[in-house]
XYZ file of C-alpha atoms in Angstrom:
631
model
C 20.099 -26.270 11.989
C 21.250 -25.322 7.798
C 19.852 -23.285 5.934
C 17.847 -25.462 3.738
C 16.272 -26.704 7.081
C 14.706 -23.420 7.573
C 11.889 -22.780 6.264
C 12.391 -20.068 3.521
C 15.359 -18.817 2.701
C 15.288 -14.675 2.874
C 15.567 -13.463 -0.217
C 18.129 -10.510 -0.759
C 16.729 -6.969 -2.075
C 18.937 -6.417 -4.970
C 16.851 -5.218 -8.050
C 17.594 -1.464 -9.249
C 15.213 1.352 -8.535
C 13.767 0.877 -12.323
C 12.538 -3.173 -11.483
C 15.496 -4.451 -13.424
C 18.407 -6.083 -12.526
C 20.689 -6.886 -15.237
C 23.497 -8.350 -13.700
C 25.296 -11.718 -14.995
C 26.009 -14.676 -12.927
C 28.768 -16.395 -14.793
C 29.041 -19.803 -13.326
C 25.209 -20.040 -13.760
C 24.553 -23.232 -15.825
C 21.805 -24.750 -17.908
C 17.927 -23.119 -17.325
C 19.356 -20.712 -14.721
C 22.570 -19.557 -17.171
C 19.366 -18.783 -19.651
C 16.949 -16.715 -17.531
C 19.295 -15.234 -16.377
C 21.618 -13.548 -19.566
C 17.556 -13.064 -20.742
C 17.327 -10.625 -18.074
C 14.297 -12.709 -16.415
C 16.470 -14.019 -13.195
C 18.384 -11.461 -11.321
C 21.259 -12.450 -9.718
C 19.919 -12.581 -6.298
C 17.411 -15.062 -7.501
C 20.427 -17.190 -9.406
C 22.622 -17.150 -6.016
C 19.637 -18.517 -3.432
C 18.413 -21.071 -6.025
C 21.777 -21.878 -6.548
C 22.409 -22.357 -2.925
C 19.613 -24.517 -2.026
C 20.294 -26.889 -4.687
C 23.839 -27.670 -3.130
C 22.806 -27.413 0.469
C 19.785 -29.918 -0.336
C 21.889 -31.811 -2.985
C 19.057 -31.090 -6.015
C 20.976 -30.626 -9.095
C 17.391 -30.855 -11.378
C 17.079 -27.659 -13.933
C 13.247 -27.560 -13.652
C 13.611 -27.172 -9.242
C 16.281 -24.683 -9.447
C 14.250 -22.655 -12.154
C 11.337 -22.903 -10.045
C 13.442 -21.898 -7.013
C 14.979 -18.618 -8.769
C 11.366 -17.962 -10.151
C 9.498 -18.053 -6.678
C 12.572 -15.453 -5.079
C 11.955 -13.465 -8.117
C 8.247 -13.647 -7.284
C 8.710 -12.523 -3.551
C 10.996 -9.737 -5.398
C 7.857 -7.894 -7.070
C 5.814 -8.691 -4.426
C 4.091 -11.829 -4.749
C 3.676 -14.630 -2.151
C 4.263 -17.296 -4.539
C 5.419 -18.333 -7.795
C 2.129 -20.022 -9.913
C 3.819 -22.745 -12.175
C 0.635 -23.048 -14.208
C 1.074 -19.057 -15.207
C 4.827 -18.551 -14.796
C 5.545 -17.978 -18.698
C 2.389 -15.959 -19.183
C 2.168 -13.626 -16.390
C 6.345 -12.715 -16.544
C 7.098 -9.806 -17.718
C 10.275 -8.016 -18.294
C 11.394 -4.779 -19.270
C 13.246 -4.149 -23.104
C 12.864 -8.390 -23.265
C 10.603 -9.060 -26.399
C 7.900 -11.830 -25.389
C 9.206 -14.221 -28.325
C 12.459 -13.681 -26.973
C 10.683 -14.954 -23.095
C 9.020 -17.403 -24.433
C 11.872 -19.127 -26.281
C 13.270 -19.596 -22.909
C 12.620 -22.832 -22.714
C 9.420 -22.726 -19.968
C 8.736 -26.158 -18.611
C 5.282 -27.902 -19.330
C 3.474 -27.023 -15.966
C 2.412 -30.681 -15.552
C 5.929 -32.235 -16.376
C 7.589 -29.249 -13.805
C 4.901 -30.236 -10.968
C 5.958 -33.962 -11.255
C 10.080 -33.071 -10.928
C 8.975 -30.761 -7.934
C 6.916 -33.263 -5.579
C 10.267 -35.962 -6.379
C 12.736 -32.640 -5.293
C 14.071 -33.435 -1.767
C 13.790 -29.455 -1.459
C 10.237 -29.260 -1.708
C 7.455 -29.936 0.650
C 3.958 -31.156 -1.088
C 0.979 -29.965 0.093
C -0.644 -28.642 3.422
C 0.884 -31.703 5.116
C 4.327 -31.898 3.650
C 7.477 -31.721 5.903
C 8.068 -28.406 7.518
C 11.772 -28.720 7.352
C 11.797 -28.305 3.659
C 12.869 -24.814 2.507
C 10.274 -25.067 -0.223
C 6.802 -25.955 -0.988
C 3.890 -26.818 -3.539
C 0.669 -26.849 -2.708
C -1.217 -27.341 -6.155
C 0.109 -24.762 -8.750
C 1.617 -22.728 -6.000
C 4.985 -23.001 -5.241
C 6.353 -20.945 -2.115
C 9.131 -20.511 0.003
C 8.126 -22.217 2.907
C 7.753 -19.166 5.560
C 5.272 -17.219 3.363
C 3.130 -20.330 2.880
C 3.219 -20.606 6.617
C 2.226 -16.542 7.253
C -0.343 -16.656 4.431
C -1.673 -20.131 6.474
C -1.974 -18.235 9.694
C -4.106 -15.594 8.536
C -6.030 -17.462 6.725
C -6.584 -19.848 9.852
C -6.913 -16.544 11.973
C -9.755 -15.451 9.128
C -11.954 -19.027 9.662
C -11.215 -19.019 13.606
C -12.928 -15.606 13.537
C -15.807 -16.615 11.394
C -16.855 -19.596 13.416
C -16.921 -17.936 16.556
C -20.694 -16.887 17.669
C -21.519 -13.373 16.160
C -20.810 -10.736 18.933
C -23.906 -9.827 20.850
C -25.327 -6.787 19.926
C -27.494 -4.617 22.253
C -30.281 -4.027 19.158
C -32.502 -2.065 20.631
C -29.639 0.867 21.581
C -28.220 0.236 17.966
C -30.815 2.120 15.885
C -30.335 5.150 18.395
C -26.512 5.115 18.416
C -26.832 5.459 14.438
C -28.763 8.243 13.783
C -26.903 10.368 16.232
C -23.372 9.479 14.623
C -25.202 8.801 11.199
C -27.544 11.741 10.828
C -29.001 11.946 7.787
C -31.847 10.220 5.635
C -29.925 9.110 2.616
C -28.383 5.550 1.661
C -24.952 5.879 3.280
C -22.369 3.104 3.196
C -20.426 4.678 6.514
C -23.449 3.749 8.565
C -23.929 0.148 6.759
C -20.009 -0.221 7.716
C -20.756 0.508 11.010
C -23.371 -1.769 11.603
C -21.303 -4.475 9.405
C -18.410 -4.037 12.070
C -21.259 -4.009 15.106
C -21.875 -7.898 13.760
C -18.499 -9.316 12.642
C -15.278 -9.775 14.604
C -13.038 -9.251 11.118
C -14.210 -6.736 9.094
C -12.706 -4.741 5.828
C -13.314 -1.246 5.008
C -12.422 0.101 1.309
C -12.493 2.950 -0.765
C -10.447 5.153 -2.603
C -9.195 8.597 -1.233
C -11.859 11.175 0.069
C -14.954 8.474 0.865
C -14.426 9.336 4.189
C -12.725 6.930 5.949
C -11.225 8.045 8.922
C -14.684 9.866 9.415
C -15.906 6.555 9.231
C -13.891 4.955 11.343
C -14.194 7.715 14.358
C -17.527 6.821 14.256
C -17.713 2.960 14.195
C -15.460 3.432 17.506
C -17.844 5.528 19.235
C -20.819 2.793 18.204
C -19.145 0.079 19.691
C -17.800 1.677 22.496
C -21.596 2.880 23.053
C -22.659 -1.028 22.748
C -19.918 -1.667 25.534
C -20.489 1.610 27.465
C -16.633 2.253 26.881
C -15.302 -0.895 28.185
C -13.740 -1.618 24.961
C -9.980 -1.128 24.730
C -9.156 -0.123 21.144
C -5.764 0.213 19.411
C -5.334 2.533 16.475
C -2.445 1.570 14.017
C -1.121 1.794 10.756
C 2.419 0.628 8.714
C 4.405 3.601 8.864
C 4.796 6.637 11.779
C 3.280 9.572 9.018
C -0.263 7.298 8.162
C -0.228 6.596 12.006
C -0.023 10.684 12.861
C -2.664 11.373 9.954
C -4.662 8.992 11.726
C -4.704 10.575 15.091
C -4.963 13.981 14.086
C -8.341 13.685 12.006
C -9.825 10.960 14.312
C -9.455 13.450 17.202
C -10.885 15.859 14.493
C -13.880 13.843 14.101
C -14.476 12.787 17.628
C -14.467 16.483 18.483
C -18.229 16.506 16.744
C -19.219 13.877 18.974
C -21.931 14.845 21.887
C -19.955 14.417 25.178
C -20.973 10.966 26.372
C -19.667 9.584 23.195
C -16.605 11.774 23.087
C -16.026 10.608 26.843
C -16.899 6.746 25.977
C -14.252 7.248 22.879
C -11.822 8.477 25.092
C -8.297 9.703 23.912
C -7.377 8.326 20.084
C -3.891 8.096 19.629
C -2.641 6.120 16.388
C 1.331 3.926 16.447
C 2.702 1.741 14.325
C 1.848 -1.658 13.411
C 5.835 -2.494 14.606
C 5.286 0.114 17.893
C 2.135 -2.173 18.413
C 3.595 -5.308 18.033
C 6.364 -4.110 20.353
C 9.677 -4.435 17.750
C 12.709 -6.672 19.498
C 16.097 -4.993 18.573
C 17.911 -7.083 16.039
C 15.084 -7.836 14.192
C 12.684 -6.725 11.608
C 10.070 -9.430 11.928
C 10.008 -10.752 15.359
C 7.997 -9.208 17.970
C 7.255 -8.498 22.053
C 3.475 -9.290 21.288
C 2.816 -12.879 19.686
C 0.743 -16.256 20.068
C 2.409 -16.228 23.713
C 2.083 -13.040 24.726
C -1.332 -11.764 23.215
C -2.352 -7.829 23.065
C -4.617 -6.702 25.452
C -7.267 -5.094 23.897
C -10.426 -5.588 22.639
C -10.489 -3.572 18.913
C -7.599 -3.149 16.507
C -8.085 -0.907 13.746
C -5.735 -0.696 10.938
C -5.431 1.895 8.963
C -3.505 2.002 5.230
C -3.964 -1.606 4.984
C -3.082 -1.896 1.903
C 0.260 -0.980 2.920
C 0.856 -3.744 4.880
C 2.841 -6.718 3.804
C 1.765 -10.618 4.201
C 4.055 -10.481 6.927
C 3.487 -8.360 9.049
C -0.274 -9.380 8.592
C 0.609 -12.754 9.723
C 2.212 -11.308 13.331
C -0.573 -8.996 13.744
C -3.269 -12.019 13.771
C -0.735 -14.234 15.738
C -0.571 -11.295 18.657
C -4.506 -11.078 18.594
C -6.480 -12.471 21.827
C -9.807 -14.490 21.013
C -12.707 -12.218 20.545
C -10.619 -9.058 19.244
C -12.246 -7.381 16.529
C -9.865 -6.912 13.727
C -10.700 -3.462 11.551
C -8.761 -3.232 8.184
C -9.067 0.178 6.497
C -7.590 1.137 3.303
C -7.787 1.393 -0.293
C -7.711 -2.263 -2.296
C -6.778 -0.435 -5.535
C -3.636 1.789 -4.659
C 0.092 0.603 -4.844
C 0.401 -2.369 -2.593
C 2.801 -3.099 0.119
C 6.225 -2.372 -1.039
C 7.281 -6.072 0.338
C 5.784 -9.648 -0.716
C 1.854 -9.685 -0.330
C -1.755 -7.657 -0.976
C -3.197 -8.520 1.519
C -6.272 -6.429 1.937
C -6.894 -6.808 -2.115
C -7.055 -11.072 -1.071
C -9.120 -10.541 1.380
C -11.457 -8.417 -0.619
C -11.927 -10.186 -3.294
C -11.367 -13.931 -1.186
C -13.332 -16.693 -2.883
C -13.720 -18.415 1.109
C -17.329 -19.809 2.259
C -18.703 -16.811 4.179
C -21.863 -17.345 6.010
C -24.614 -14.406 6.326
C -23.902 -13.144 9.985
C -27.054 -10.849 10.472
C -30.086 -9.831 8.628
C -29.104 -6.595 8.533
C -32.461 -4.942 7.346
C -34.448 -6.636 9.627
C -32.350 -5.263 12.791
C -31.505 -1.950 11.657
C -32.905 1.172 9.480
C -30.049 0.944 6.882
C -30.600 0.915 3.375
C -29.268 -1.962 1.267
C -31.885 -2.517 -1.599
C -28.949 -0.378 -3.590
C -26.444 -2.996 -3.058
C -25.344 -5.040 -6.133
C -24.438 -8.143 -6.013
C -20.504 -7.979 -5.328
C -21.306 -5.609 -2.631
C -24.157 -8.026 -1.390
C -21.534 -10.555 -0.770
C -18.899 -8.763 -0.039
C -21.086 -8.137 3.185
C -21.083 -11.682 3.975
C -17.666 -11.812 4.312
C -17.698 -8.173 6.275
C -16.585 -5.952 3.610
C -18.229 -2.423 2.852
C -16.635 -0.570 0.148
C -17.919 3.516 0.553
C -17.776 5.085 -2.930
C -19.165 8.453 -2.300
C -16.088 10.824 -3.122
C -16.021 13.939 -1.200
C -12.449 15.406 -2.002
C -12.065 15.902 -5.353
C -14.169 16.619 -8.569
C -16.262 14.489 -10.239
C -14.393 14.462 -13.276
C -11.236 13.139 -11.554
C -13.310 10.909 -10.042
C -14.218 9.482 -13.544
C -11.182 9.557 -14.253
C -10.347 7.560 -11.442
C -12.714 4.896 -11.762
C -12.254 3.778 -15.552
C -8.180 3.321 -14.527
C -9.363 1.213 -11.328
C -12.146 -0.793 -13.368
C -9.632 -1.019 -16.403
C -11.909 0.408 -18.904
C -10.074 1.801 -21.747
C -13.173 2.865 -23.466
C -14.403 5.288 -20.515
C -11.117 6.671 -19.697
C -10.952 7.778 -23.507
C -14.713 9.260 -23.004
C -13.053 10.952 -20.235
C -10.272 12.608 -21.941
C -12.360 13.104 -25.214
C -14.478 15.631 -22.930
C -11.369 17.770 -22.099
C -12.242 19.136 -19.252
C -9.787 21.463 -17.420
C -9.297 19.012 -14.092
C -8.086 16.640 -16.115
C -4.671 17.467 -18.994
C -3.114 14.261 -20.809
C 0.206 15.346 -22.347
C 0.636 12.879 -25.225
C 4.622 12.976 -24.966
C 7.953 11.120 -24.100
C 8.654 12.648 -21.056
C 12.066 11.913 -21.173
C 12.303 13.431 -24.582
C 9.911 16.284 -23.902
C 11.398 20.108 -24.246
C 9.052 23.061 -23.201
C 6.542 21.617 -21.018
C 5.065 25.269 -20.129
C 2.175 24.262 -18.179
C 3.850 21.654 -16.085
C 6.765 24.849 -15.695
C 3.531 27.510 -14.590
C 2.563 24.954 -11.535
C 5.925 24.441 -10.547
C 7.354 28.356 -10.506
C 4.016 29.474 -9.631
C 4.155 26.808 -6.571
C 7.720 27.671 -5.356
C 7.791 31.307 -6.265
C 4.567 30.701 -3.146
C 6.587 28.569 -1.197
C 9.795 30.581 -1.426
C 7.985 34.341 -0.920
C 6.036 32.992 2.650
C 9.390 31.401 3.503
C 11.352 34.589 2.961
C 8.974 35.803 5.256
C 9.357 33.004 8.084
C 5.545 32.242 7.752
C 5.706 28.675 7.807
C 2.187 27.727 7.755
C 1.982 29.804 4.533
C 4.700 27.902 2.994
C 3.464 24.328 4.102
C -0.179 24.979 2.861
C 1.340 26.309 -0.788
C 3.917 22.955 -1.199
C 0.648 21.507 -1.495
C -0.670 23.522 -4.236
C 1.422 21.126 -6.851
C 3.891 17.905 -6.991
C 5.861 16.028 -9.373
C 4.950 12.276 -9.081
C 7.028 9.729 -10.699
C 7.031 5.690 -10.919
C 11.015 5.378 -10.650
C 13.574 7.215 -8.468
C 16.246 7.150 -11.058
C 16.818 8.088 -14.872
C 14.838 10.418 -17.227
C 11.543 9.258 -15.727
C 12.371 9.272 -12.587
C 12.379 11.404 -9.162
C 15.695 12.182 -8.949
C 15.890 14.164 -12.708
C 12.588 15.854 -12.352
C 13.493 17.605 -8.587
C 16.381 18.918 -10.675
C 13.951 19.990 -13.744
C 11.902 21.883 -10.871
C 15.222 23.326 -9.405
C 16.531 24.701 -12.435
C 12.890 26.376 -13.631
C 13.032 27.895 -10.190
C 16.396 28.890 -10.951
C 15.474 30.863 -13.807
C 12.377 32.022 -12.098
C 13.916 33.749 -8.594
C 16.826 35.499 -8.755
C 19.415 33.910 -6.096
C 17.330 30.727 -5.905
C 18.496 27.735 -3.782
C 21.958 29.817 -3.708
C 22.094 30.049 0.087
C 23.549 26.310 0.637
C 21.947 23.024 1.439
C 19.452 24.893 3.929
C 18.771 27.195 1.690
C 15.072 29.409 2.231
C 12.178 27.689 0.389
C 13.692 24.743 0.148
C 10.824 21.980 0.403
C 11.838 18.899 2.354
C 11.021 15.308 2.619
C 12.139 13.079 5.171
C 12.948 9.485 4.568
C 13.416 7.903 8.472
C 11.300 7.943 11.507
C 12.966 10.743 14.202
C 10.892 9.312 17.509
C 13.165 12.273 20.187
C 11.481 14.713 17.257
C 8.488 13.044 16.497
C 8.816 13.290 12.774
C 8.768 10.708 10.785
C 9.503 9.201 7.406
C 7.097 10.644 4.326
C 6.810 13.904 6.658
C 7.317 16.892 4.251
C 8.469 20.624 5.381
C 9.953 23.613 4.146
C 13.329 25.452 5.337
C 11.942 28.798 6.332
C 13.706 32.403 7.561
C 13.818 33.193 11.685
C 15.854 36.067 11.951
C 17.980 35.259 9.282
C 18.654 31.951 10.363
C 17.427 28.402 8.629
C 14.519 26.649 10.255
C 12.824 23.712 8.774
C 8.958 23.546 9.236
C 6.963 20.475 9.860
C 3.510 20.603 10.855
C 2.817 18.260 14.218
C -0.600 17.284 15.578
C -1.973 19.980 13.615
C 0.550 22.865 14.508
C 3.828 24.398 12.170
C 6.804 23.543 14.468
C 10.444 24.795 13.906
C 13.189 23.226 14.177
C 17.376 23.573 13.381
C 18.080 21.939 10.517
C 21.216 19.954 11.659
C 19.029 17.974 13.863
C 17.529 16.748 10.834
C 19.137 13.585 9.192
C 17.816 11.984 5.908
C 16.079 14.623 3.915
C 15.970 14.948 0.223
C 14.321 17.963 -2.024
C 10.823 16.979 -2.730
C 9.563 18.970 -5.821
C 8.894 15.419 -6.976
C 8.613 12.447 -5.401
C 7.235 8.628 -5.583
C 4.023 7.772 -6.630
C 4.639 5.148 -3.479
C 5.976 7.920 -1.201
C 2.824 9.955 -2.014
C -0.356 7.469 -0.765
C -2.172 9.077 2.003
C -1.095 12.258 0.562
C -3.680 14.971 -1.066
C -2.390 18.157 -3.091
C -4.433 20.769 -5.226
C -2.560 19.838 -8.368
C -0.592 16.578 -9.522
C 1.758 15.937 -12.403
C 2.165 11.995 -12.966
C 5.249 11.489 -15.219
C 4.984 8.348 -16.615
C 7.815 5.723 -17.509
C 7.625 3.858 -21.240
C 4.834 1.064 -21.804
C 7.565 -1.631 -21.279
C 8.173 -0.322 -17.617
C 7.446 -2.788 -15.158
C 6.927 -0.402 -12.268
C 3.367 1.326 -14.964
C 0.569 -0.378 -13.689
C -3.074 0.133 -13.260
C -2.136 0.805 -9.519
C 0.722 3.210 -10.129
C -1.468 5.017 -12.406
C -4.402 5.232 -9.782
C -2.465 6.075 -7.114
C -0.653 8.673 -8.725
C -4.118 10.365 -10.111
C -5.954 10.300 -7.134
C -3.650 12.532 -5.164
C -4.849 15.000 -6.705
C -7.651 17.291 -5.620
C -8.609 19.789 -8.052
C -6.218 18.780 -11.117
C -4.201 15.929 -12.785
C -1.659 16.535 -15.562
C -0.687 13.114 -16.787
C 2.887 13.614 -19.354
C 3.312 10.323 -21.057
C 2.717 8.561 -24.632
C -0.618 7.187 -24.942
C 0.636 3.867 -25.597
C 2.212 4.407 -22.105
C -1.508 5.324 -20.346
C -3.223 2.677 -22.147
C -1.014 -0.309 -20.693
C -0.886 0.855 -17.735
C -5.130 0.713 -17.572
C -4.649 -2.508 -18.829
C -2.030 -3.949 -16.436
C -3.408 -4.694 -12.867
C 0.009 -5.894 -10.580
C -0.772 -9.863 -10.280
C 0.390 -10.606 -7.309
C 0.245 -14.776 -6.970
C -1.394 -15.401 -3.404
C -2.858 -18.511 -2.171
C -4.917 -16.204 0.444
C -7.967 -15.328 -2.194
C -8.635 -19.014 -2.692
C -11.554 -21.199 -1.187
C -10.203 -23.221 1.701
């Protein structure tokens, strides 16, 4: 089968760390050349489109441009290209809006008409499956991604059409009272009730809202209903997230009575790849699929906002009819680095959903204070936790202003000048003496170094979480590498001989960037080098216990005074400094700002221009998708 016949051609991931690939394709012609020269299309986008054109004998400029922009959309996280809004939603760093407008964008009606006549394009849901592109309405897909999106939508529709799960309504109130004590209106209790009555449910909420606590309790409630007979799988998109889920869920379960603990059994989370059974040599094919379903009754996926469209499609393929799927995460934080924002799509999905149960008639759950959006969410199985237990009310108010895209509320919060929120209005690349940041870096670094010299790994790791620098970019003056070096320079000036002991110097903060299943250390784990009888040892926490490793056993390690906002997801630090890129950076979004500032428990400092801050608040990530649309 030729590439043009395959349901989708995989786009190479060739974009630079700052999100802008300026490589020019000299032999490109027509619109491809113009859009490439202007910096809209990367070389990878152009090459894929030209290859499709050659294989399918297609030379029409509008079709080739559509193919290239669809590949670009995938690189930027969208599932498809909406040709009706393509011009309005395309933004490129350092490219003026007037220059973009002058590129000769096709008129959408003409564009759609041309696409429908192309041998490369299947039209509608029943179009020829051998064609690499598919046009559904105004949405243009690589066909493989349309199929994945359709599979998820079909799974949701199939689950909604099944009879409601059987619930012992006489037993349910007693379990709720036992597992969720207290008289206050409680979204956690509500989430457990909704989950009991739904095949697919979403537990949404920001950091510190008790999502993991709720997961353990609602699983105990489901097992109470089934007398412990349910087979449960806990999963997360990354190994470090799976380890956090395991540790946190077990800690909550320790507080249950003996019968609930016995019914719940051992809680052990795995990565989604491990749950599905990775096939050697393939990133997207698994042992468990539609022909070999998972032998489980409940699947819980934590950090679901980071699950890509492809992985979610593979997961729903592997679920047996009658298996509950519970998605847990924060739909407002950064989504998967791959295409898709499935959790956000499901929270906002405009699908007709019939109420499963009259909740107030069955159980003692107060729903009187739910607003219209929350009540609509209940019909889709979505419950959003909102009561924050982790950080200050001021940081919560700041985060809520960002989450809702409210610059006036944000300005009002900043005007209060609360000690827990600090805004340094300056260009980070040109900033001179950042005394507050330097003090935080030096205070935390000295504490880590002192504990590490004493061989006290537990204290060193605790002090490592006292402050963290977060960046949007990997390279350049706003990036992780630059700020890592700047932090180390400050520490060299404050501590005699700091970092003088070679690569594994005592006090070096570590970030793992790959998984080591033999050591049970995972991509995203942080550690610190400590002195043990004159020898350097790397201290990491595994299952709540500090363990020491010879540095030579570690691979793919970076210094972590600073880290990317993406890598910080799931982590919490006492104090956080967030370095904003310029307002024109395509990485600067509302979700990035929200994710970064909600890593802080007691203090958040934002360094960036006011223009950049307001640009982030006003610029939500727009990932084109058909999943949230009515079907």
